[in-house]
Structures are given as structure tokens and as C-alpha cells.
Short mmCIF file of C-alpha atoms in Angstrom, two decimals:
data_model
loop_
_atom_site.label_atom_id
_atom_site.label_comp_id
_atom_site.label_asym_id
_atom_site.label_seq_id
_atom_site.Cartn_x
_atom_site.Cartn_y
_atom_site.Cartn_z
CA MET A 926 72.37 186.97 126.01
CA LYS A 927 68.93 185.89 127.20
CA ILE A 928 66.84 188.50 129.02
CA ALA A 929 63.46 187.72 130.58
CA THR A 930 60.64 189.55 132.30
CA TYR A 931 58.19 188.00 134.73
CA ASN A 932 55.40 189.51 136.79
CA VAL A 933 55.58 187.03 139.65
CA ASN A 934 52.47 188.29 141.47
CA GLY A 935 54.10 187.85 144.88
CA VAL A 936 57.77 186.84 144.98
CA ASN A 937 57.60 184.99 148.31
CA GLY A 938 54.30 183.22 147.81
CA ARG A 939 55.38 182.02 144.38
CA LEU A 940 59.06 181.51 145.13
CA PRO A 941 59.02 177.76 144.26
CA VAL A 942 57.60 178.59 140.83
CA LEU A 943 60.20 181.32 140.26
CA LEU A 944 63.10 179.11 141.34
CA ARG A 945 61.90 176.21 139.19
CA TRP A 946 61.61 178.48 136.16
CA LEU A 947 65.08 179.96 136.76
CA GLU A 948 66.57 176.48 137.03
CA GLU A 949 64.87 175.21 133.88
CA THR A 950 65.48 178.21 131.60
CA LYS A 951 68.57 179.93 133.07
CA PRO A 952 68.08 183.44 131.65
CA ASP A 953 71.09 185.72 131.99
CA ILE A 954 69.07 188.73 133.16
CA VAL A 955 65.60 188.75 134.71
CA CYS A 956 63.24 191.64 135.42
CA LEU A 957 60.58 190.91 138.03
CA GLN A 958 57.45 192.89 138.81
CA GLU A 959 54.76 192.88 141.48
CA LEU A 960 57.04 191.57 144.22
CA LYS A 961 54.42 192.36 146.89
CA ALA A 962 57.20 192.41 149.50
CA PRO A 963 58.85 195.18 151.51
CA GLN A 964 62.55 195.77 150.95
CA GLU A 965 63.65 193.59 153.89
CA LYS A 966 61.44 190.65 152.88
CA PHE A 967 62.90 190.07 149.42
CA PRO A 968 64.21 186.44 149.27
CA GLU A 969 67.80 187.45 148.55
CA LYS A 970 69.38 184.24 149.88
CA ALA A 971 67.13 181.94 147.83
CA ILE A 972 67.83 184.00 144.71
CA SER A 973 71.56 183.94 145.46
CA ASP A 974 71.50 180.18 146.03
CA ALA A 975 69.88 179.88 142.60
CA GLY A 976 72.91 181.63 141.12
CA TYR A 977 71.67 185.19 140.73
CA LYS A 978 72.69 188.58 142.04
CA ALA A 979 69.76 190.92 142.68
CA ILE A 980 68.89 194.59 142.96
CA TRP A 981 65.35 195.28 144.10
CA HIS A 982 62.97 198.04 145.06
CA GLY A 983 60.36 196.56 147.37
CA GLN A 984 57.16 197.89 148.85
CA LYS A 985 54.82 196.60 151.53
CA SER A 986 51.75 194.79 150.20
CA TRP A 987 51.92 195.83 146.53
CA ASN A 988 54.14 196.76 143.61
CA GLY A 989 57.89 196.14 143.79
CA VAL A 990 60.41 195.50 140.99
CA ALA A 991 63.72 193.65 140.84
CA ILE A 992 66.49 192.86 138.39
CA LEU A 993 68.51 189.65 138.59
CA SER A 994 71.80 188.83 136.87
CA ARG A 995 73.28 185.36 136.60
CA GLU A 996 76.90 186.28 135.84
CA ALA A 997 77.36 189.90 134.84
CA GLU A 998 77.84 192.64 137.40
CA MET A 999 75.09 195.20 137.83
CA GLU A 1000 75.35 198.90 138.57
CA GLU A 1001 72.23 200.64 139.82
CA ILE A 1002 71.45 203.88 137.99
CA GLY A 1003 68.31 204.83 139.86
CA ARG A 1004 64.90 203.88 141.14
CA GLY A 1005 61.63 205.66 140.59
CA LEU A 1006 60.70 207.98 137.73
CA PRO A 1007 61.32 211.72 137.97
CA GLY A 1008 58.40 214.09 137.78
CA GLU A 1009 56.33 213.44 140.91
CA ASP A 1010 58.32 213.66 144.12
CA GLU A 1011 55.31 212.55 146.17
CA ASP A 1012 54.94 209.30 144.19
CA ILE A 1013 56.31 206.56 146.45
CA GLN A 1014 55.04 203.55 144.51
CA SER A 1015 57.92 201.16 143.70
CA ARG A 1016 57.40 200.62 139.98
CA TYR A 1017 60.67 201.48 138.23
CA LEU A 1018 64.32 200.43 138.48
CA GLU A 1019 67.30 201.18 136.20
CA VAL A 1020 70.59 199.28 136.13
CA MET A 1021 73.55 198.97 133.79
CA ILE A 1022 74.53 195.43 132.78
CA ASN A 1023 77.11 194.60 130.11
CA GLY A 1024 76.87 198.11 128.70
CA ILE A 1025 73.07 197.98 128.41
CA VAL A 1026 70.69 200.11 130.45
CA ILE A 1027 67.92 197.81 131.71
CA CYS A 1028 64.75 199.64 132.79
CA CYS A 1029 62.44 197.32 134.71
CA LEU A 1030 58.96 198.77 135.00
CA TYR A 1031 55.52 197.96 136.36
CA LEU A 1032 53.17 200.48 134.79
CA PRO A 1033 49.99 201.20 136.77
CA ASN A 1034 46.88 199.21 135.91
CA GLY A 1035 44.63 202.26 135.91
CA ASN A 1036 41.26 200.66 136.63
CA PRO A 1037 38.59 201.74 137.19
CA ALA A 1038 38.65 204.13 134.25
CA PRO A 1039 37.92 206.94 134.06
CA GLY A 1040 38.96 207.99 137.55
CA PRO A 1041 41.94 208.92 139.74
CA LYS A 1042 43.75 205.62 139.13
CA PHE A 1043 43.49 206.07 135.38
CA ASP A 1044 44.71 209.65 135.68
CA TYR A 1045 47.72 208.38 137.64
CA LYS A 1046 48.39 205.77 134.96
CA LEU A 1047 48.47 208.40 132.22
CA ARG A 1048 50.70 210.71 134.27
CA TRP A 1049 53.07 207.83 135.00
CA PHE A 1050 53.09 206.96 131.30
CA GLN A 1051 54.02 210.55 130.44
CA ARG A 1052 56.86 210.49 132.95
CA LEU A 1053 58.08 207.20 131.46
CA THR A 1054 57.95 208.70 127.96
CA GLU A 1055 60.00 211.69 129.09
CA ARG A 1056 62.58 209.46 130.77
CA ALA A 1057 62.71 207.24 127.67
CA ALA A 1058 63.47 210.26 125.48
CA THR A 1059 66.30 211.23 127.82
CA LEU A 1060 67.76 207.73 127.67
CA LEU A 1061 67.60 207.67 123.87
CA ALA A 1062 69.49 210.97 123.76
CA PHE A 1063 72.42 209.35 125.59
CA ASN A 1064 72.92 207.10 122.53
CA THR A 1065 73.43 204.08 124.79
CA PRO A 1066 71.79 200.64 124.34
CA VAL A 1067 68.57 200.63 126.40
CA ILE A 1068 65.74 198.18 127.05
CA LEU A 1069 62.40 199.19 128.53
CA VAL A 1070 60.98 195.95 129.88
CA GLY A 1071 58.24 194.72 132.15
CA ASP A 1072 54.52 194.70 132.74
CA PHE A 1073 53.24 197.74 130.84
CA ASN A 1074 49.57 197.02 131.56
CA VAL A 1075 48.92 198.00 127.93
CA ILE A 1076 47.21 195.95 125.23
CA PRO A 1077 48.70 197.66 122.17
CA THR A 1078 46.34 196.40 119.44
CA GLU A 1079 43.30 194.21 118.85
CA ASN A 1080 45.70 191.45 117.83
CA ASP A 1081 47.02 191.40 121.42
CA VAL A 1082 43.80 190.38 123.17
CA TYR A 1083 41.20 187.64 123.07
CA LYS A 1084 37.84 189.17 122.08
CA PRO A 1085 38.92 192.83 122.05
CA GLU A 1086 35.33 194.05 122.07
CA ARG A 1087 35.13 193.00 125.73
CA TRP A 1088 38.02 195.28 126.70
CA VAL A 1089 37.11 198.59 125.09
CA LYS A 1090 36.34 200.29 128.43
CA ASP A 1091 39.22 198.73 130.35
CA ALA A 1092 42.19 200.94 131.32
CA LEU A 1093 44.56 198.50 129.60
CA PHE A 1094 42.86 198.98 126.23
CA ARG A 1095 41.30 202.43 126.31
CA PRO A 1096 42.30 204.71 123.40
CA GLU A 1097 44.26 207.01 125.71
CA THR A 1098 46.39 204.08 126.89
CA ARG A 1099 47.10 202.73 123.44
CA GLU A 1100 47.89 206.21 122.17
CA ALA A 1101 50.36 206.71 125.00
CA TYR A 1102 52.07 203.41 124.16
CA GLU A 1103 52.20 204.32 120.47
CA ALA A 1104 53.68 207.73 121.30
CA LEU A 1105 56.37 206.04 123.39
CA VAL A 1106 57.25 203.48 120.71
CA SER A 1107 57.34 206.17 118.02
CA GLN A 1108 60.36 207.76 119.74
CA GLY A 1109 62.35 205.02 118.02
CA TRP A 1110 61.76 201.94 120.16
CA THR A 1111 61.24 198.44 118.75
CA ASP A 1112 58.56 196.15 120.23
CA ALA A 1113 60.64 192.96 120.24
CA ILE A 1114 57.81 190.44 120.07
CA ARG A 1115 56.00 192.20 117.25
CA HIS A 1116 59.26 192.81 115.39
CA LEU A 1117 59.79 189.05 115.11
CA TYR A 1118 56.14 187.97 115.08
CA PRO A 1119 54.12 190.76 113.42
CA THR A 1120 50.76 188.96 113.18
CA GLU A 1121 50.86 185.89 115.42
CA LYS A 1122 48.54 185.49 118.40
CA ILE A 1123 50.84 185.84 121.41
CA TYR A 1124 49.62 186.32 124.97
CA THR A 1125 51.53 186.86 128.21
CA PHE A 1126 48.68 187.04 130.76
CA TRP A 1127 45.64 184.89 131.47
CA ASP A 1128 43.19 185.82 134.21
CA TYR A 1129 42.50 183.38 137.04
CA PHE A 1130 38.77 183.65 136.36
CA ARG A 1131 36.54 181.95 133.79
CA ASN A 1132 39.10 179.28 132.97
CA ALA A 1133 40.98 181.83 130.87
CA TYR A 1134 44.26 179.92 130.56
CA ALA A 1135 42.65 176.69 129.41
CA ARG A 1136 40.58 178.64 126.87
CA ASP A 1137 43.63 180.68 125.82
CA ALA A 1138 41.65 183.87 126.52
CA GLY A 1139 44.69 186.00 127.13
CA LEU A 1140 46.34 189.39 126.73
CA ARG A 1141 49.78 190.60 125.65
CA ILE A 1142 50.76 193.20 128.24
CA ASP A 1143 54.39 192.30 129.09
CA HIS A 1144 56.72 193.99 126.61
CA PHE A 1145 60.32 194.55 125.56
CA LEU A 1146 61.07 197.87 123.89
CA LEU A 1147 64.56 198.03 122.38
CA SER A 1148 66.50 201.17 121.56
CA PRO A 1149 67.93 201.56 118.03
CA LYS A 1150 71.31 200.28 119.19
CA LEU A 1151 69.78 196.91 120.10
CA ASP A 1152 67.13 196.03 117.53
CA LYS A 1153 69.71 194.61 115.10
CA ARG A 1154 71.01 192.32 117.84
CA LEU A 1155 67.59 190.72 118.44
CA ILE A 1156 67.62 187.09 117.28
CA ALA A 1157 64.79 185.39 119.19
CA ALA A 1158 61.85 186.06 121.50
CA GLY A 1159 59.05 184.08 123.08
CA VAL A 1160 56.78 183.32 126.02
CA ASN A 1161 57.22 180.45 128.49
CA ARG A 1162 53.48 179.83 128.26
CA ASP A 1163 53.59 176.49 130.10
CA VAL A 1164 54.73 178.20 133.33
CA ARG A 1165 51.30 179.82 133.60
CA GLY A 1166 49.86 176.31 133.94
CA TRP A 1167 52.08 175.28 136.85
CA GLU A 1168 50.52 174.88 140.27
CA LYS A 1169 50.25 178.16 142.23
CA SER A 1170 51.72 180.10 139.32
CA SER A 1171 51.33 183.82 138.56
CA ASP A 1172 48.62 184.93 136.14
CA HIS A 1173 51.48 186.15 133.91
CA ALA A 1174 53.93 183.96 132.01
CA PRO A 1175 57.62 184.80 131.63
CA VAL A 1176 58.56 186.55 128.39
CA TRP A 1177 62.09 186.46 126.99
CA ILE A 1178 64.34 187.74 124.22
CA GLU A 1179 67.78 186.76 122.99
CA LEU A 1180 70.36 189.30 121.84
CA LEU A 1181 73.59 188.73 120.01
CA ASP A 1182 76.62 189.70 122.03
CA LYS A 1183 78.51 192.69 120.70
#
């Protein structure tokens, strides 16, 4: 089973890129972030014509997450994290597919930091950590996947000294990520590639992609029932170089079937 995550940075504006990538790589399950489309503007027909069923949580202008499945049926578990009833940002979606709980997330960026946006990021992170603990207690296979907006270590960023004050790399952010992982989750990329330079995002500015001045901020966290089934993982780096592509590249893992 091949599962992928892709921050598309606007699902309608970059639909040709998304459809080309789906056709070329044919992942079984796809988590999308930053749809930048209200619920009624999600390109359901185009996705269906490409061979995928979809469940999505849209939002006007910003945010938005979706989960696609090529063959398996999906059952929605819920959308949005508990803990702040007034939080209407569409950043989280849970579905069950083939006995696995897939949690597609788009964690807040948090810049500028310090400030209200960073405070929201840390609160959201705490709510995610609490939900993750609940899911682990169910003893069911779970994947937390998406754009975490977290650079976990210095090995995950080009020239880390330039990012020390950024919300993606501040100590509070990295500590929150470490606390989440320490519940028992496995960072799939680092499990298979402990020391390699692997990036998933390259800014549009300063020729970052050509210089390979990137970040690793798109992650797969696997529950203990899944880490032994992990057989491969990688980044479709070339997609970032396509015309009118997102500033993220798709990231994928492969799991053995039961």
C-alpha cells in the first residue's frame, strides 16, 4: 500500500500538476493540505475522473485538507481537533481506510513568532498531541500525516542557523514535536534514512529549489502497529520543479499489507 502526502498550495490553481502526479505515481491513498478552496469548490469530478474517491474539509481562501483513495472505501471519523470549539480553521481530517486510521493534518505555520499566531500553533500542537494519545490508546493502526510546519532537527534544514527564530524551528516547536513522537510514534522518513539530507519544501524565493536550500516539514508518524510494515519511503522531488508547482513536493511511504 502506497500512501502519499502533498501540500498542493491551492488545489484548483495547481490541479494540472496534481492530476499529472496522480497519473504518474498512482498512490493508493493521498492526503492533501492547503486546498485554498471552500467546500463547494473542491474539484471532485476531476479527482473522480482520475480514479479517486475523496473526502475533504474545505475553507474559503486558506487551509483545507482532503484524503483521496484509489480503490479502498473510506469512512470519515471526524474533522477538526477537539479542545477549542471556536477554532473554525480546516486543518484536520480523520478517516478509516483498510483498517488504518489516517489523520491528515495541516499544522499552523505560527509566524511571526513570538505572537498570537505562534501561541495558536502551540495550542493546536497540544490538542493534536492529546488526540494522538487517545488514538494510541485504541490500539488501532494510525498514521499522522501531512504538513506539520515543523523542522525537527538541524539535519532537516539547509543552513539551520538562519532559521533559529522562525516558528518552524523555534525550540518550543521542536520540543512539541519531540513530545508527540515520544508517545510511541515512528517518523517514517528518519526510521529508514536516519542521517540523509532529505527535504520536502523549497521556498519560491532566492532560487531555493535549484540550490537545494530546503526544509523537511512534511511528515509521516506511524503508530506501533504500523512501523514493522514500513518498507519504503521517499520524496517525489522532481515534482517541485514542474511548471506552476507547489513549493512542497509529495512525500510517500509504502506499507506491507497485513
